[in-house]
Amino acid sequence: MKRSQKSIFFLVVLAAVIFGCKNDDTETVVFSYSNIVSYNVPGQVGSAAIDKATRTVTITLPFGTDLEHVVPTFGVSSNATVVPVSGTAVNFKANNKVGYVVTSESGRKSEWTVEVKLTADPEAIQLELIPNTGGWESEFTVYHDLSYNKFLTRFSGWNGGDGCVTTELPDGSLLWSFQDSFFGLIDNSRSRTNNTFARNAGFIQENKSLYSYVQLNPGTNENTDTWVRYPGANANDDDKWYWGGPSQVINNEVQMLMGQIQPAEFAGVHVSTDIAIFDTEMNFKELIQDKYVGELAWDGSIFKADDGYTYMYTQQNYGICAAKIYVARVPGQDLRGTWEYYTTDGWVSPAPADPSKYIAVLDGTATQANVFKKGDKYYFVTQGTCFGLEILIYESASPTGPFTNKRTLYTIPDKYTQDADPKFITYNAVVHHALSKEGELVISYNINPVNFGDNFNTPGSADNYRPYFVRVYNWESN
C-alpha cells in the first residue's frame, strides 16, 4: 500500500472510532466538585487563603470591622450550590468563623469553614520590656511605652518641651500641657532648624487616638505663640511668663495651676501660683491671679481625697539637690476656695511668711511630687534628687504623710547624665493617671541638653528635649 493510501485509511478508521463512541448527542459531564474557589469582602486585606484539603478559607479584614454584618461574595465549583448563598450577610462576631455547605452537581456535600482575622489595632499600646539589671526592685516590671514615645515624636507643630502633664476631659479626650516648648517643622533626619520657642503649650488628643493632635497655641509651626500669656507680658515673654501645672475638671470647667515666672540666672524664679480657667472644650474663660504669692510653686500634684479636700504639693530646695515637700488644701474641689497650708500651727490661711512653719511631708529624697490614692494607701512618686536617675515611690496612710517605705520604681538610663562630660539633664518625672490602666503606672521623665545649641541643626536634635514614657507593673506594696 502506498504512503498516501495508508494516511487515508488511518483517517477513516479514526473517524469511525470517534463517531462510533458517541451514542447520544445530548450526553453531558456531571461535576462532582464541591469547593469554594474564591471569597471576597469589601475592604478585605489581600486575597483569601483557600485550603481545599481542610476545606477552610481565611480572610483578613481591617481592625474595627463590623463582624456582625459581613456581606461576602464568593465563587464555588462549576454547577455547585452553596448555603448561605453569595451576597448574603453573615455573622462572624461569635468566634470569627462562619460555616458553609457546598453541594456539587453530583450531590456530594462538603462543609467549609471561613475564618476572619483582623489587622492589628493601630491604637493599641506597644510595649518593650526593659531588662532589670538591678536598677530597681525585682518585683517591679518596667516597659518602654513605644506608642506614646512615638506619639510625641512629632514632625510639625509641638515637637519638644518639658513640664508634660495629661488630664482626661469629660468626652474621653486628653489635654496635654507643657511648659517651655518648641514649635515648627522637623525634617526626616529628626533635625530641628527654624522653630519658635513658647513658654507654655497645650493640645488635645481627641478620643485618645494616637493620630490626633488639636493645637491650643495660636498660630502654626514656627509662627506659633505662647498658649496662656501672663497679662501685660512683653511680646517675647522674656519679662514674665507662665509655666503650666496639673489640671482638674470640675463643674464643666478645667482649672489649671499656673506658676508665674520671672527671669533669673538659671531658668526663672517663681513669683506666684495662679489659676487658669477653661471650659471643657478648652476655651479660655478667666485667670485668677495671686492665689498664692511667694517662691513656692504649688503645681507639683493635685488630687481630691476622700476627706472632702483637694490637696496640692510643692517643694522647697535646700543644700545640694535636697528638697522638703509641703502640702496645701482647699475645701471641696474648687480651687477658687480658701487655700490652707499644713504647718506647725495646724492648717492655716493665708500662707505663713516663715517657711520654717511648714511641716515637711517628705524631706530630702524627693523633687516634683506626684501624690495619689489607691486602696487605703496614699502613694508619692518622685525623682530622688534634681536631675537624678532614680524614680522612687513612697506610701502613707494620710495625704499629709509621713511618706515611708521608699522603693525604686525605675532608673533612667545613665547614658543621659553619667559620662565624664554629661550631655543631658533628666527631670520632671510625672505620673499620667489618664494614660494608666488598672495595675500599671505610666510615668514620663524629661531630658534636656546641657548645651541649648544641641536642640538644632543636627540629625536627632529634635529628640534631645522632650518626655519619654515607661509603664510600671506590680508597683503596689503588699
Short mmCIF file of C-alpha atoms in Angstrom, two decimals:
data_model
loop_
_atom_site.label_atom_id
_atom_site.label_comp_id
_atom_site.label_asym_id
_atom_site.label_seq_id
_atom_site.Cartn_x
_atom_site.Cartn_y
_atom_site.Cartn_z
CA MET A 1 0.00 0.00 0.00
CA LYS A 2 1.33 3.41 -0.89
CA ARG A 3 2.08 6.05 1.75
CA SER A 4 -0.84 8.30 0.69
CA GLN A 5 -3.25 5.37 0.80
CA LYS A 6 -2.11 4.49 4.38
CA SER A 7 -2.83 8.02 5.53
CA ILE A 8 -6.32 8.00 4.08
CA PHE A 9 -7.03 4.62 5.67
CA PHE A 10 -5.90 5.88 9.13
CA LEU A 11 -8.19 8.90 8.97
CA VAL A 12 -11.18 6.82 8.02
CA VAL A 13 -10.60 4.41 10.89
CA LEU A 14 -10.14 7.28 13.39
CA ALA A 15 -13.38 8.90 12.30
CA ALA A 16 -15.22 5.67 12.71
CA VAL A 17 -13.93 5.24 16.23
CA ILE A 18 -14.88 8.78 17.24
CA PHE A 19 -18.37 8.75 15.82
CA GLY A 20 -18.95 5.19 16.87
CA CYS A 21 -18.36 6.03 20.51
CA LYS A 22 -20.94 8.85 20.60
CA ASN A 23 -24.27 7.11 21.02
CA ASP A 24 -26.18 10.12 22.42
CA ASP A 25 -25.51 13.68 21.21
CA THR A 26 -27.18 15.14 24.41
CA GLU A 27 -24.92 13.36 26.97
CA THR A 28 -23.16 15.88 29.38
CA VAL A 29 -20.46 15.65 32.03
CA VAL A 30 -21.74 15.76 35.69
CA PHE A 31 -19.30 17.59 38.00
CA SER A 32 -18.52 16.11 41.41
CA TYR A 33 -16.52 19.00 42.88
CA SER A 34 -17.86 20.94 45.89
CA ASN A 35 -15.29 23.60 46.64
CA ILE A 36 -15.21 27.30 47.45
CA VAL A 37 -12.89 28.74 44.81
CA SER A 38 -12.94 32.47 45.70
CA TYR A 39 -14.04 34.63 48.61
CA ASN A 40 -14.10 38.41 48.96
CA VAL A 41 -15.43 41.02 51.42
CA PRO A 42 -15.40 44.79 50.80
CA GLY A 43 -12.28 46.24 52.41
CA GLN A 44 -10.59 42.85 52.62
CA VAL A 45 -6.82 42.93 53.07
CA GLY A 46 -5.14 40.78 50.41
CA SER A 47 -6.59 37.64 48.83
CA ALA A 48 -8.39 34.85 50.62
CA ALA A 49 -6.29 31.83 51.59
CA ILE A 50 -8.23 28.75 50.37
CA ASP A 51 -7.22 25.24 51.53
CA LYS A 52 -9.16 22.52 49.71
CA ALA A 53 -7.59 19.75 51.80
CA THR A 54 -9.02 21.11 55.05
CA ARG A 55 -11.94 22.92 53.41
CA THR A 56 -11.08 26.22 55.07
CA VAL A 57 -10.93 29.83 53.90
CA THR A 58 -9.05 32.52 55.81
CA ILE A 59 -9.50 36.23 55.14
CA THR A 60 -8.13 39.37 56.80
CA LEU A 61 -10.25 42.45 57.48
CA PRO A 62 -9.24 45.83 58.91
CA PHE A 63 -9.33 46.26 62.68
CA GLY A 64 -12.71 47.59 63.80
CA THR A 65 -14.73 45.93 61.00
CA ASP A 66 -18.34 45.18 62.00
CA LEU A 67 -18.19 41.37 62.07
CA GLU A 68 -21.90 41.03 62.77
CA HIS A 69 -22.99 42.14 59.30
CA VAL A 70 -20.42 40.92 56.76
CA VAL A 71 -21.60 40.59 53.16
CA PRO A 72 -19.18 38.38 51.17
CA THR A 73 -19.23 37.49 47.51
CA PHE A 74 -17.65 34.18 46.52
CA GLY A 75 -17.43 31.51 43.88
CA VAL A 76 -17.88 27.74 44.06
CA SER A 77 -17.18 24.78 41.77
CA SER A 78 -18.98 24.61 38.42
CA ASN A 79 -22.72 23.97 38.82
CA ALA A 80 -22.37 23.58 42.60
CA THR A 81 -24.71 25.26 45.08
CA VAL A 82 -23.92 26.72 48.49
CA VAL A 83 -25.75 27.70 51.67
CA PRO A 84 -25.69 30.54 52.64
CA VAL A 85 -25.52 31.90 49.11
CA SER A 86 -23.05 34.52 47.90
CA GLY A 87 -24.14 38.06 48.80
CA THR A 88 -25.93 37.00 52.00
CA ALA A 89 -24.99 38.81 55.20
CA VAL A 90 -23.30 36.52 57.72
CA ASN A 91 -22.25 36.98 61.36
CA PHE A 92 -18.62 36.35 62.31
CA LYS A 93 -18.96 38.01 65.72
CA ALA A 94 -19.26 34.90 67.90
CA ASN A 95 -15.91 33.26 67.17
CA ASN A 96 -14.73 34.86 63.91
CA LYS A 97 -15.94 31.82 61.93
CA VAL A 98 -18.88 31.03 59.63
CA GLY A 99 -19.80 27.63 58.15
CA TYR A 100 -20.91 26.89 54.58
CA VAL A 101 -22.28 23.75 52.93
CA VAL A 102 -21.30 23.34 49.28
CA THR A 103 -23.21 20.75 47.20
CA SER A 104 -21.74 19.56 43.91
CA GLU A 105 -23.81 18.88 40.83
CA SER A 106 -23.49 15.18 41.51
CA GLY A 107 -24.92 15.64 45.03
CA ARG A 108 -21.69 15.49 47.01
CA LYS A 109 -21.79 17.75 50.06
CA SER A 110 -18.77 19.45 51.67
CA GLU A 111 -18.70 21.52 54.86
CA TRP A 112 -16.45 24.57 54.66
CA THR A 113 -15.33 27.00 57.35
CA VAL A 114 -14.45 30.63 56.67
CA GLU A 115 -12.39 32.36 59.36
CA VAL A 116 -11.84 36.11 59.72
CA LYS A 117 -8.66 37.61 61.14
CA LEU A 118 -8.34 41.31 61.92
CA THR A 119 -5.34 43.53 61.37
CA ALA A 120 -3.60 44.83 64.47
CA ASP A 121 -5.26 47.66 66.38
CA PRO A 122 -3.39 50.77 65.23
CA GLU A 123 -4.28 52.39 68.56
CA ALA A 124 -3.02 49.50 70.70
CA ILE A 125 -0.26 50.37 73.14
CA GLN A 126 3.03 48.81 72.05
CA LEU A 127 5.43 47.92 74.85
CA GLU A 128 9.05 46.82 75.05
CA LEU A 129 10.33 45.07 78.17
CA ILE A 130 13.26 46.82 79.88
CA PRO A 131 15.63 44.25 81.44
CA ASN A 132 16.18 44.86 85.14
CA THR A 133 19.90 44.66 85.83
CA GLY A 134 19.47 45.71 89.44
CA GLY A 135 18.40 49.30 88.85
CA TRP A 136 15.01 48.86 90.55
CA GLU A 137 13.21 46.48 92.90
CA SER A 138 12.87 42.98 91.49
CA GLU A 139 9.09 42.88 91.95
CA PHE A 140 8.60 45.77 89.51
CA THR A 141 8.30 45.10 85.78
CA VAL A 142 9.01 48.08 83.52
CA TYR A 143 8.37 48.58 79.80
CA HIS A 144 9.20 51.31 77.33
CA ASP A 145 5.88 52.74 76.12
CA LEU A 146 6.68 52.69 72.40
CA SER A 147 3.29 54.11 71.42
CA TYR A 148 3.46 57.31 73.43
CA ASN A 149 7.18 57.76 72.79
CA LYS A 150 6.25 57.66 69.10
CA PHE A 151 3.17 59.87 69.65
CA LEU A 152 5.38 62.71 70.90
CA THR A 153 7.99 62.12 68.20
CA ARG A 154 6.36 64.78 66.08
CA PHE A 155 7.35 66.35 62.77
CA SER A 156 5.23 69.52 62.94
CA GLY A 157 3.54 71.76 65.48
CA TRP A 158 4.65 70.98 69.04
CA ASN A 159 7.81 68.89 68.74
CA GLY A 160 9.62 69.21 72.07
CA GLY A 161 9.24 70.56 75.57
CA ASP A 162 9.12 69.83 79.29
CA GLY A 163 6.57 70.03 82.11
CA CYS A 164 4.47 67.31 80.47
CA VAL A 165 1.06 66.75 82.17
CA THR A 166 -2.11 64.99 80.98
CA THR A 167 -5.72 65.47 82.08
CA GLU A 168 -8.72 63.45 80.89
CA LEU A 169 -11.58 65.65 79.66
CA PRO A 170 -15.27 64.73 80.07
CA ASP A 171 -15.58 63.44 76.49
CA GLY A 172 -12.68 61.00 76.97
CA SER A 173 -10.13 63.13 75.13
CA LEU A 174 -6.80 64.05 76.71
CA LEU A 175 -5.49 67.52 77.45
CA TRP A 176 -1.70 67.67 77.10
CA SER A 177 0.01 70.67 78.68
CA PHE A 178 3.70 71.60 78.59
CA GLN A 179 5.97 74.34 79.81
CA ASP A 180 8.81 75.63 77.58
CA SER A 181 8.22 74.17 74.11
CA PHE A 182 9.40 74.22 70.51
CA PHE A 183 7.04 74.59 67.53
CA GLY A 184 7.89 74.13 63.87
CA LEU A 185 8.79 71.58 61.21
CA ILE A 186 11.19 68.67 61.70
CA ASP A 187 12.94 67.02 58.75
CA ASN A 188 13.27 63.28 58.13
CA SER A 189 16.61 63.13 59.96
CA ARG A 190 14.85 64.48 63.08
CA SER A 191 16.75 67.75 62.81
CA ARG A 192 15.21 70.93 64.20
CA THR A 193 16.03 74.10 62.26
CA ASN A 194 13.65 77.06 62.02
CA ASN A 195 11.50 76.71 65.16
CA THR A 196 9.90 79.09 67.63
CA PHE A 197 10.02 78.87 71.42
CA ALA A 198 6.84 79.15 73.51
CA ARG A 199 6.72 79.45 77.29
CA ASN A 200 3.76 77.07 77.62
CA ALA A 201 1.82 74.84 75.27
CA GLY A 202 -1.26 72.68 75.03
CA PHE A 203 -3.00 70.34 72.63
CA ILE A 204 -5.90 67.90 72.73
CA GLN A 205 -5.67 64.22 71.84
CA GLU A 206 -9.24 63.52 70.73
CA ASN A 207 -10.67 60.16 71.86
CA LYS A 208 -7.14 59.20 72.95
CA SER A 209 -6.35 58.47 69.32
CA LEU A 210 -2.63 58.08 68.66
CA TYR A 211 -3.17 60.03 65.43
CA SER A 212 -4.91 63.05 66.95
CA TYR A 213 -3.34 66.48 67.56
CA VAL A 214 -5.52 69.56 68.07
CA GLN A 215 -3.25 72.50 68.90
CA LEU A 216 -4.35 75.05 71.51
CA ASN A 217 -1.49 77.52 70.96
CA PRO A 218 -2.38 80.22 68.43
CA GLY A 219 -0.50 80.17 65.14
CA THR A 220 1.10 77.47 63.02
CA ASN A 221 4.52 75.80 63.23
CA GLU A 222 7.30 78.41 63.52
CA ASN A 223 4.67 81.18 63.75
CA THR A 224 3.10 79.68 66.89
CA ASP A 225 2.65 81.82 70.01
CA THR A 226 2.59 81.02 73.75
CA TRP A 227 -0.72 79.43 74.80
CA VAL A 228 -1.50 81.27 78.08
CA ARG A 229 0.20 84.64 78.39
CA TYR A 230 0.82 86.47 81.62
CA PRO A 231 -1.24 89.71 81.43
CA GLY A 232 0.92 92.60 80.31
CA ALA A 233 3.95 90.46 79.42
CA ASN A 234 6.00 91.70 76.50
CA ALA A 235 5.76 90.14 73.07
CA ASN A 236 8.66 87.73 73.65
CA ASP A 237 7.53 86.56 77.11
CA ASP A 238 11.02 87.32 78.42
CA ASP A 239 9.98 89.59 81.30
CA LYS A 240 7.39 87.27 82.89
CA TRP A 241 5.58 84.14 81.82
CA TYR A 242 3.54 81.15 82.97
CA TRP A 243 4.62 77.55 83.36
CA GLY A 244 1.55 75.35 83.43
CA GLY A 245 0.95 72.68 86.06
CA PRO A 246 -1.64 69.97 86.71
CA SER A 247 -5.33 70.43 85.92
CA GLN A 248 -8.63 69.18 87.23
CA VAL A 249 -12.15 69.08 85.79
CA ILE A 250 -14.97 70.43 87.96
CA ASN A 251 -18.44 71.87 87.23
CA ASN A 252 -17.97 71.85 83.44
CA GLU A 253 -14.70 73.70 83.58
CA VAL A 254 -10.99 72.90 83.60
CA GLN A 255 -8.87 74.52 86.32
CA MET A 256 -5.11 74.60 85.69
CA LEU A 257 -2.49 75.70 88.20
CA MET A 258 -0.07 78.19 86.63
CA GLY A 259 3.27 79.30 88.01
CA GLN A 260 4.18 82.93 87.32
CA ILE A 261 7.87 83.04 86.46
CA GLN A 262 10.21 86.00 86.17
CA PRO A 263 13.76 85.95 84.77
CA ALA A 264 16.62 84.71 86.93
CA GLU A 265 20.16 83.49 86.38
CA PHE A 266 19.25 79.86 85.65
CA ALA A 267 15.69 79.33 84.45
CA GLY A 268 13.47 81.75 86.34
CA VAL A 269 12.13 82.47 89.79
CA HIS A 270 8.61 81.58 90.92
CA VAL A 271 6.59 84.66 91.93
CA SER A 272 3.02 83.39 92.35
CA THR A 273 0.68 80.49 91.74
CA ASP A 274 -2.32 81.50 89.62
CA ILE A 275 -5.27 79.57 88.17
CA ALA A 276 -6.31 79.50 84.51
CA ILE A 277 -9.96 78.56 83.92
CA PHE A 278 -11.23 76.98 80.69
CA ASP A 279 -14.47 75.39 79.61
CA THR A 280 -14.35 71.65 78.88
CA GLU A 281 -13.63 72.37 75.20
CA MET A 282 -10.56 74.30 76.38
CA ASN A 283 -11.82 77.76 75.50
CA PHE A 284 -10.22 80.26 77.90
CA LYS A 285 -12.63 81.77 80.46
CA GLU A 286 -10.71 83.65 83.13
CA LEU A 287 -7.46 83.99 85.05
CA ILE A 288 -7.33 84.09 88.85
CA GLN A 289 -4.09 85.76 89.88
CA ASP A 290 -2.04 85.61 93.07
CA LYS A 291 -3.83 82.70 94.67
CA TYR A 292 -0.50 82.16 96.38
CA VAL A 293 2.28 84.75 96.36
CA GLY A 294 5.83 83.59 97.02
CA GLU A 295 8.63 81.36 95.81
CA LEU A 296 6.88 78.02 96.36
CA ALA A 297 5.31 76.54 93.22
CA TRP A 298 2.10 74.77 94.24
CA ASP A 299 1.89 72.86 90.99
CA GLY A 300 3.60 69.56 91.77
CA SER A 301 0.46 67.48 92.18
CA ILE A 302 -3.25 67.91 92.75
CA PHE A 303 -5.93 65.40 93.74
CA LYS A 304 -9.24 65.17 95.57
CA ALA A 305 -9.06 62.99 98.68
CA ASP A 306 -11.80 61.04 100.43
CA ASP A 307 -11.94 63.57 103.29
CA GLY A 308 -13.56 66.20 101.05
CA TYR A 309 -10.42 68.28 100.43
CA THR A 310 -8.33 68.76 97.31
CA TYR A 311 -4.60 68.62 98.04
CA MET A 312 -1.71 70.39 96.33
CA TYR A 313 2.02 69.86 96.84
CA THR A 314 5.18 71.87 96.40
CA GLN A 315 8.90 71.52 97.01
CA GLN A 316 11.45 73.75 98.67
CA ASN A 317 15.01 73.03 97.63
CA TYR A 318 17.90 73.33 100.03
CA GLY A 319 21.52 72.21 100.06
CA ILE A 320 22.67 70.20 97.02
CA CYS A 321 19.50 68.99 95.37
CA ALA A 322 17.65 68.12 98.57
CA ALA A 323 14.03 69.13 98.96
CA LYS A 324 11.29 69.43 101.52
CA ILE A 325 7.77 68.64 100.32
CA TYR A 326 4.92 70.76 101.70
CA VAL A 327 1.16 70.40 101.30
CA ALA A 328 -1.82 72.76 100.97
CA ARG A 329 -5.50 72.02 100.53
CA VAL A 330 -8.82 73.60 99.58
CA PRO A 331 -12.27 72.50 100.82
CA GLY A 332 -14.20 70.61 98.17
CA GLN A 333 -12.63 70.77 94.74
CA ASP A 334 -12.98 74.35 93.51
CA LEU A 335 -9.52 75.94 93.58
CA ARG A 336 -11.15 79.34 93.92
CA GLY A 337 -11.81 78.45 97.56
CA THR A 338 -9.65 79.32 100.56
CA TRP A 339 -6.26 77.64 100.49
CA GLU A 340 -4.99 76.23 103.78
CA TYR A 341 -1.36 75.32 104.47
CA TYR A 342 -0.10 72.48 106.67
CA THR A 343 2.12 74.00 109.38
CA THR A 344 3.33 73.57 112.93
CA ASP A 345 0.26 75.63 113.90
CA GLY A 346 -2.10 73.28 112.08
CA TRP A 347 -3.92 74.17 108.87
CA VAL A 348 -3.59 77.94 108.46
CA SER A 349 -4.57 80.59 105.95
CA PRO A 350 -3.03 82.71 104.50
CA ALA A 351 0.33 81.09 103.79
CA PRO A 352 2.92 81.59 106.54
CA ALA A 353 5.61 84.14 105.77
CA ASP A 354 8.17 82.00 107.58
CA PRO A 355 8.97 78.83 105.55
CA SER A 356 10.12 77.05 108.72
CA LYS A 357 6.46 76.96 109.79
CA TYR A 358 5.63 74.37 107.14
CA ILE A 359 5.64 70.68 108.06
CA ALA A 360 7.51 68.59 105.51
CA VAL A 361 5.54 65.50 104.50
CA LEU A 362 8.78 64.18 103.00
CA ASP A 363 12.28 65.53 103.45
CA GLY A 364 15.45 65.12 101.44
CA THR A 365 14.99 62.49 98.72
CA ALA A 366 12.33 63.98 96.50
CA THR A 367 11.73 66.57 93.81
CA GLN A 368 8.48 67.07 91.92
CA ALA A 369 5.59 65.47 93.81
CA ASN A 370 3.08 63.01 92.35
CA VAL A 371 0.59 62.04 95.08
CA PHE A 372 -2.44 59.81 94.57
CA LYS A 373 -4.54 57.26 96.42
CA LYS A 374 -5.02 53.56 95.62
CA GLY A 375 -6.96 51.36 98.01
CA ASP A 376 -6.33 52.54 101.55
CA LYS A 377 -2.87 54.00 100.84
CA TYR A 378 -1.53 57.28 99.54
CA TYR A 379 1.43 56.99 97.19
CA PHE A 380 4.13 59.53 96.39
CA VAL A 381 6.18 59.17 93.19
CA THR A 382 9.16 61.41 92.52
CA GLN A 383 12.68 61.62 91.19
CA GLY A 384 15.08 61.18 94.07
CA THR A 385 17.18 64.31 93.51
CA CYS A 386 17.23 67.11 90.99
CA PHE A 387 18.44 65.75 87.64
CA GLY A 388 18.77 62.31 89.26
CA LEU A 389 18.12 59.00 87.58
CA GLU A 390 16.11 57.13 90.22
CA ILE A 391 12.31 57.37 90.16
CA LEU A 392 11.08 56.50 93.65
CA ILE A 393 7.77 55.55 95.25
CA TYR A 394 6.74 56.10 98.89
CA GLU A 395 3.50 55.39 100.73
CA SER A 396 1.46 56.73 103.64
CA ALA A 397 -1.87 56.30 105.38
CA SER A 398 -2.55 60.04 105.01
CA PRO A 399 -2.20 62.72 102.31
CA THR A 400 -0.10 64.65 104.85
CA GLY A 401 2.37 61.79 105.31
CA PRO A 402 4.75 60.88 106.61
CA PHE A 403 5.66 59.05 103.40
CA THR A 404 7.82 55.98 104.02
CA ASN A 405 8.77 52.59 102.51
CA LYS A 406 10.95 54.12 99.81
CA ARG A 407 11.46 51.87 96.79
CA THR A 408 12.96 52.43 93.35
CA LEU A 409 10.39 52.09 90.58
CA TYR A 410 12.78 52.69 87.69
CA THR A 411 16.24 54.03 86.96
CA ILE A 412 16.58 56.30 83.93
CA PRO A 413 19.38 55.10 81.60
CA ASP A 414 22.68 56.62 82.66
CA LYS A 415 23.60 57.39 79.05
CA TYR A 416 21.90 60.74 79.64
CA THR A 417 23.94 62.05 82.55
CA GLN A 418 26.68 59.82 83.87
CA ASP A 419 29.56 60.12 81.42
CA ALA A 420 32.60 62.31 82.01
CA ASP A 421 31.00 65.19 80.14
CA PRO A 422 27.21 64.98 80.67
CA LYS A 423 25.19 65.99 77.64
CA PHE A 424 21.73 65.94 79.28
CA ILE A 425 19.86 66.56 82.48
CA THR A 426 16.80 64.48 83.45
CA TYR A 427 13.84 65.79 85.47
CA ASN A 428 10.04 66.21 85.51
CA ALA A 429 9.07 62.64 86.44
CA VAL A 430 5.25 62.73 86.16
CA VAL A 431 2.61 60.04 86.73
CA HIS A 432 -0.05 60.08 83.99
CA HIS A 433 -3.22 58.68 85.54
CA ALA A 434 -5.19 59.49 82.38
CA LEU A 435 -2.95 57.05 80.48
CA SER A 436 -2.58 54.41 83.20
CA LYS A 437 -4.77 51.33 83.09
CA GLU A 438 -5.62 49.05 86.00
CA GLY A 439 -2.47 47.64 87.55
CA GLU A 440 0.03 49.95 85.87
CA LEU A 441 1.61 53.37 86.27
CA VAL A 442 2.51 55.40 83.20
CA ILE A 443 5.41 57.70 84.03
CA SER A 444 7.19 60.23 81.85
CA TYR A 445 10.53 61.87 82.50
CA ASN A 446 12.14 64.69 80.57
CA ILE A 447 15.58 65.02 79.07
CA ASN A 448 17.16 68.36 78.24
CA PRO A 449 20.55 69.02 76.60
CA VAL A 450 23.07 70.88 78.72
CA ASN A 451 24.04 72.85 75.62
CA PHE A 452 20.98 74.69 74.25
CA GLY A 453 22.51 74.59 70.75
CA ASP A 454 22.20 70.78 70.75
CA ASN A 455 18.48 71.28 70.07
CA PHE A 456 19.20 72.35 66.49
CA ASN A 457 20.72 71.62 63.11
CA THR A 458 21.95 68.05 63.56
CA PRO A 459 20.24 64.68 62.92
CA GLY A 460 18.31 63.63 66.02
CA SER A 461 18.43 67.09 67.61
CA ALA A 462 14.62 67.20 67.76
CA ASP A 463 14.68 64.31 70.25
CA ASN A 464 17.06 65.91 72.73
CA TYR A 465 14.43 67.93 74.62
CA ARG A 466 11.27 66.00 75.29
CA PRO A 467 9.46 63.49 77.56
CA TYR A 468 9.92 59.71 77.36
CA PHE A 469 7.42 57.19 78.75
CA VAL A 470 7.60 53.94 80.70
CA ARG A 471 4.88 51.67 82.13
CA VAL A 472 5.45 50.07 85.52
CA TYR A 473 3.61 46.94 86.71
CA ASN A 474 3.37 45.28 90.13
CA TRP A 475 4.09 48.64 91.76
CA GLU A 476 1.68 48.34 94.69
CA SER A 477 3.07 47.22 98.02
CA ASN A 478 1.53 44.21 99.74
#
